[in-house]
C-alpha atoms as one frame of an Amber mdcrd trajectory, in Angstrom:
protein
 152.460  86.473 106.631 149.135  86.266 104.485 146.642  89.110 104.489 143.249
  88.169 105.457 141.028  87.676 102.482 138.609  90.427 103.871 141.357  93.151
 104.507 143.493  94.121 101.338 144.972  97.397 101.459 146.009  99.262  98.373
 144.715  98.915  95.007 144.015  95.565  93.385 146.244  94.402  90.392 144.005
  93.230  87.653 146.704  91.664  85.417 144.382  89.271  83.515 144.221  89.777
  79.761 140.966  91.404  80.120 138.813  92.879  81.069 141.548  95.323  81.825
 141.614  98.390  84.187 139.440 101.117  83.073 141.107 104.531  82.989 139.611
 107.311  85.093 139.073 109.485  82.056 136.801 106.803  80.767 135.116 106.130
  83.960 134.295 109.930  84.359 132.906 110.056  80.981 130.673 107.086  81.658
 129.479 108.989  84.619 127.399 111.422  82.486 123.531 111.360  82.997 121.845
 108.898  80.245 120.274 110.826  77.684 117.316 110.297  75.177 118.620 107.594
  72.771 116.339 109.067  69.964 117.106 112.728  70.647 119.680 114.932  68.846
 122.382 114.831  71.470 122.500 111.173  71.053 122.503 111.199  67.413 125.589
 113.657  67.559 127.259 111.169  69.819 126.491 108.161  67.722 127.492 109.674
  64.460 131.013 110.769  66.275 131.863 107.221  67.671 130.636 105.338  64.581
 132.921 107.544  62.396 135.793 107.540  64.660 135.821 103.845  65.615 136.965
 103.291  62.022 140.297 104.967  63.011 141.059 101.998  65.487 140.287  99.371
  62.724 142.131 101.236  60.220 139.250 101.143  57.915 136.925 103.599  56.001
 134.047 100.928  55.609 131.146 100.479  58.111 131.753  99.521  61.798 128.554
  98.177  63.540 128.478  98.338  67.384 126.324  95.787  69.270 125.401  95.861
  72.922 126.925  92.458  73.456 130.133  90.506  74.536 132.498  89.612  71.708
 130.596  86.242  71.397 127.730  88.134  69.904 130.192  89.809  67.182 131.276
  86.101  66.455 127.778  85.136  65.707 126.926  88.226  63.954 129.745  87.581
  61.591 128.289  84.183  60.683 124.783  84.717  60.518 125.026  88.017  58.306
 127.239  86.476  55.636 126.760  82.705  55.277 123.908  80.156  54.693 122.934
  76.811  55.756 125.331  74.159  54.885 128.210  76.481  53.801 131.649  75.019
  54.276 134.239  77.334  56.297 137.732  76.908  57.259 138.900  77.249  60.854
 141.879  76.704  63.084 142.312  75.646  66.570 144.740  78.064  67.989 143.287
  78.091  71.512 140.245  78.145  73.629 138.576  81.029  71.935 138.924  79.707
  68.144 137.300  76.604  69.625 134.446  78.489  70.986 133.912  80.306  67.597
 133.807  76.754  66.215 131.097  75.765  68.394 128.896  78.683  67.321 129.398
  77.830  63.660 128.662  73.865  64.409 125.464  75.230  65.977 124.223  76.912
  62.866 124.963  73.603  60.938 127.718  74.826  58.876 130.283  72.471  57.294
 133.573  73.120  59.079 137.078  71.996  58.213 138.661  72.444  61.518 142.565
  72.414  61.555 143.776  70.927  64.568 146.595  72.922  66.418 148.692  72.546
  69.626 147.664  75.709  71.373 151.244  76.889  71.125 151.242  78.111  67.406
 149.093  80.474  65.317 147.256  80.042  62.045 149.888  78.706  59.338 149.452
  80.717  56.266 150.997  77.903  54.240 147.940  75.490  55.382 145.563  78.265
  54.396 147.055  78.409  51.023 147.115  74.668  50.600 143.523  74.327  51.520
 142.066  76.849  49.370 144.170  75.851  46.250 142.657  72.219  46.921 139.326
  73.613  47.024 138.735  73.413  43.232 135.046  73.923  43.465 135.286  77.069
  45.711 133.200  75.179  48.423 134.945  77.342  51.335 132.812  80.331  51.830
 134.887  81.713  54.788 138.304  81.536  56.609 138.084  82.054  60.155 141.194
  83.411  62.145 141.811  84.615  65.716 144.414  87.275  65.590 145.471  87.300
  69.098 144.538  84.146  71.098 143.482  85.419  74.506 144.034  81.831  75.894
 147.528  81.215  74.683 149.412  84.482  73.953 149.803  83.579  70.406 149.343
  86.239  67.707 148.371  84.817  64.108 149.761  86.731  61.039 146.787  88.165
  59.272 148.654  89.887  56.625 150.294  86.786  55.716 146.919  84.868  55.764
 145.499  87.564  53.422 148.569  87.005  50.970 148.008  83.200  51.070 144.602
  83.682  50.273 145.593  85.734  47.278 147.941  83.340  46.179 145.405  80.693
  46.082 143.057  83.066  43.954 140.148  81.950  46.302 137.089  84.165  46.844
 136.431  82.986  50.332 135.604  85.729  52.897 138.119  86.300  55.770 136.644
  86.526  59.262 139.369  87.880  62.010 138.632  88.038  65.715 140.678  90.909
  67.356 139.041  90.989  70.693 142.573  90.868  72.541 144.602  92.726  69.942
 142.470  95.750  68.978 143.991  98.831  70.247 147.006  96.814  71.367 148.528
  95.219  68.524 148.797  96.702  64.980 145.718  95.778  62.996 144.731  96.631
  59.403 141.288  95.781  58.499 141.183  97.501  55.078 144.833  96.937  54.058
 144.561  93.189  54.891 141.167  92.897  53.108 139.409  91.481  56.077 135.756
  90.992  55.465 134.471  90.963  59.013 136.522  91.981  61.859 135.307  90.861
  65.257 135.884  93.234  68.265 135.159  93.841  71.961 135.274  96.704  74.261
 136.828  95.262  77.251 140.488  95.176  76.515 142.670  97.280  74.426 139.672
  99.472  74.009 139.802 100.572  77.696 136.137 100.003  78.386 134.153  97.521
  80.638 132.581  94.374  78.821 129.431  95.407  76.955 130.071  96.454  73.331
 131.397  94.219  70.427 131.929  95.193  66.947 131.782  93.970  63.279 133.823
  95.931  60.762 132.684  94.999  57.521 133.755  95.183  53.838 131.694  95.728
  50.681 132.440  92.172  49.884 130.757  91.068  53.343 127.904  93.126  52.463
 127.239  91.398  49.071 127.470  88.216  51.039 124.643  89.482  53.496 122.289
  89.683  50.545 122.453  86.179  49.819 122.964  84.782  53.365 119.886  82.777
  54.524 120.821  82.061  58.332 118.296  83.395  60.772 119.161  86.709  62.208
 117.001  89.328  64.197 119.086  91.021  67.099 122.275  90.636  64.949 120.798
  91.782  61.700 123.166  94.177  59.938 120.688  95.848  57.591 118.642  97.728
  60.297 121.818  98.646  61.986 123.262 100.328  59.068 119.979 102.097  58.232
 119.717 103.528  61.795 123.492 104.248  62.023 123.026 106.554  59.052 121.621
 109.204  61.286 123.306 108.067  64.358 120.828 105.973  66.003 120.353 102.170
  66.642 117.368 100.038  65.953 117.090  99.329  69.660 118.219 100.573  72.863
 122.154 101.089  72.745 124.461 101.048  75.537 124.597 104.667  76.012 126.832
 105.287  78.921 129.514 102.838  77.238 129.151 104.968  74.156 130.288 107.593
  76.303 133.157 105.759  77.374 134.009 104.708  73.858 134.028 108.327  72.824
 136.656 109.028  75.454 138.603 105.912  74.830 139.137 106.978  71.147 140.179
 110.152  72.223 142.982 108.758  74.611 144.021 106.221  71.927 144.279 108.970
  69.083 145.870 111.435  71.668 148.721 109.077  72.413 148.856 107.938  68.611
 148.053 104.358  67.560 151.425 103.643  66.408 152.721 104.838  69.892 150.363
 102.573  71.545 151.500  99.493  69.691 155.151 100.373  70.249 154.463 100.819
  74.127 152.703  97.423  74.228 155.463  95.702  72.331 158.006  97.116  74.779
 156.155  95.942  77.774 155.630  92.644  76.305 159.281  91.966  75.611 160.260
  93.267  79.133 157.657  90.705  80.494 159.383  87.919  78.347 162.870  88.986
  79.378 161.485  88.396  83.025 160.108  84.995  82.178 162.934  83.761  80.477
 165.287  84.855  83.397 163.087  82.986  85.788 163.839  79.917  83.925 160.078
  79.454  82.930 158.921  78.512  79.422 156.521  80.775  77.468 153.591  78.938
  76.062 153.986  80.337  72.586 156.547  78.724  70.607 157.566  81.115  67.777
 159.018  84.407  68.648 157.393  85.911  65.566 153.962  84.911  66.958 154.746
  86.280  70.585 151.612  88.357  71.857 152.077  91.999  72.857 148.791  91.708
  74.751 149.750  89.085  77.177 152.154  86.486  77.938 151.118  82.701  78.782
 153.689  81.165  81.244 154.161  77.436  81.520 154.840  75.994  84.973 156.996
  72.829  85.177 155.395  69.596  85.076 154.330  68.251  88.506 153.325  71.976
  89.724 149.879  73.813  89.423 149.610  77.325  87.993 146.526  77.762  89.881
 148.046  77.335  93.159 150.589  80.026  92.088 147.734  82.193  91.218 146.077
  81.782  94.415 149.161  82.584  96.573 149.761  85.744  94.426 146.153  86.826
  95.086 145.995  85.976  98.572 149.476  87.640  99.519 149.741  90.297  96.955
 146.210  91.131  95.801 146.887  90.586  92.298 144.753  88.674  89.746 146.559
  86.734  87.039 145.010  84.998  84.259 144.061  81.054  84.482 144.790  78.442
  82.114 141.721  77.561  80.169 140.537  74.009  78.820 143.429  72.035  77.713
 146.072  74.129  79.400 144.077  74.430  82.859 146.438  74.141  85.739 149.253
  74.266  83.349 149.746  77.995  82.679 149.176  81.394  84.053 148.704  84.434
  81.825 150.073  87.961  82.471 147.964  90.653  80.872 150.124  93.664  79.936
 147.657  95.706  77.702 145.487  98.662  77.820 146.019 101.796  80.380 149.347
 100.279  81.328 152.825 101.805  82.178 156.205 101.032  83.431 155.412 101.173
  87.199 152.540  99.024  86.795 154.474  96.430  84.772 157.141  96.280  87.520
 154.447  95.916  90.131 153.019  93.164  88.190 156.324  91.381  87.681 157.412
  91.980  91.244 154.174  90.228  92.294 154.896  87.233  89.997 158.445  86.954
  91.372 157.451  87.086  95.005 154.587  84.543  94.270 157.483  82.231  92.845
 159.341  82.703  96.176 156.501  81.518  98.296 155.411  78.501  95.903 157.540
  75.472  95.460 157.924  76.048  91.762 161.609  75.791  90.923 162.602  79.040
  89.236 165.793  81.359  89.210 165.714  84.745  91.123 166.307  87.930  89.188
 163.581  88.237  86.512 162.124  91.580  87.682 165.801  93.246  87.665 166.412
  91.821  84.067 162.894  93.455  83.115 163.801  96.821  84.862 167.206  96.647
  82.985 165.344  96.239  79.669 162.897  99.051  80.378 165.742 101.402  81.591
């Protein structure tokens, strides 16, 4: 019997791949009274979060925090480093890489956009080939999405960096970590990334509203000659104000309280332990999906995402109908398929503040939804996952 849409006892399971559940500790921290963002108490907070956020990016270089969504951080990466007519190399790995392309196109950049099937990540071999063919060094930046939220595919940034080094090419490297930061191992400095784009609403355990640019010294040199228009996104006034813990315009004070506490939580658990936990839950999810006889959208096991799993439904069936059944009967939200994969997949988010019982409940909700749907599947996925976890 379906529960009325207006009466849903118990907690809502938000199992989309972001925004994720916000931990109570972070919610309580955000509940503090707002303070003067030009006063000494705020400067102390500002200096603390600006310093400690570097730990999450694994960098000693500056990290800029914007009051914005991740889309703003994408734009900031472009306008602070590039000039009109510059050529960049981008890869179609899913919906969000395509949106980044759309932003670059609006700034009239010349874009070499490598088409993809939305089931694989950035191919390091193609990166190396493209850069070696660029004898005149016209390509100014390579853009890659580390973890494509729309597909559950994780590109291998370390190998992309190696490919760039093999090609001996001076292009900048831009990486989107919006659904990987704080969930999947990421090394801004070791991988010589020039601009890392991040967002608050996924592995960083916060609501939407903060975005990040982790920047290299090479990116700062590119800033000096960039001629694209910038005002709100301008790095220079940010960096100048940040030296004393302040911002050039009104910051998202209460979100910064939350960020401070989120960094506490991530460092208390230990980043490597956080990554191991995500990897374990991701594998348990894949065990369940395979036991159900369903196909994972990501083709290559070495590119499986530890943040989310995108699951294909058989031809002739509608993933959104399944999602509706699960929401109506079991009060759980799963991620929808976007653009090219709309109606063809559903996405299970297993990132952020998440434990074994939450995962078990999530997988049980999916299996119960499959029972009520007309989608052919095999029973027992949840039991296989529990065996793996135990």
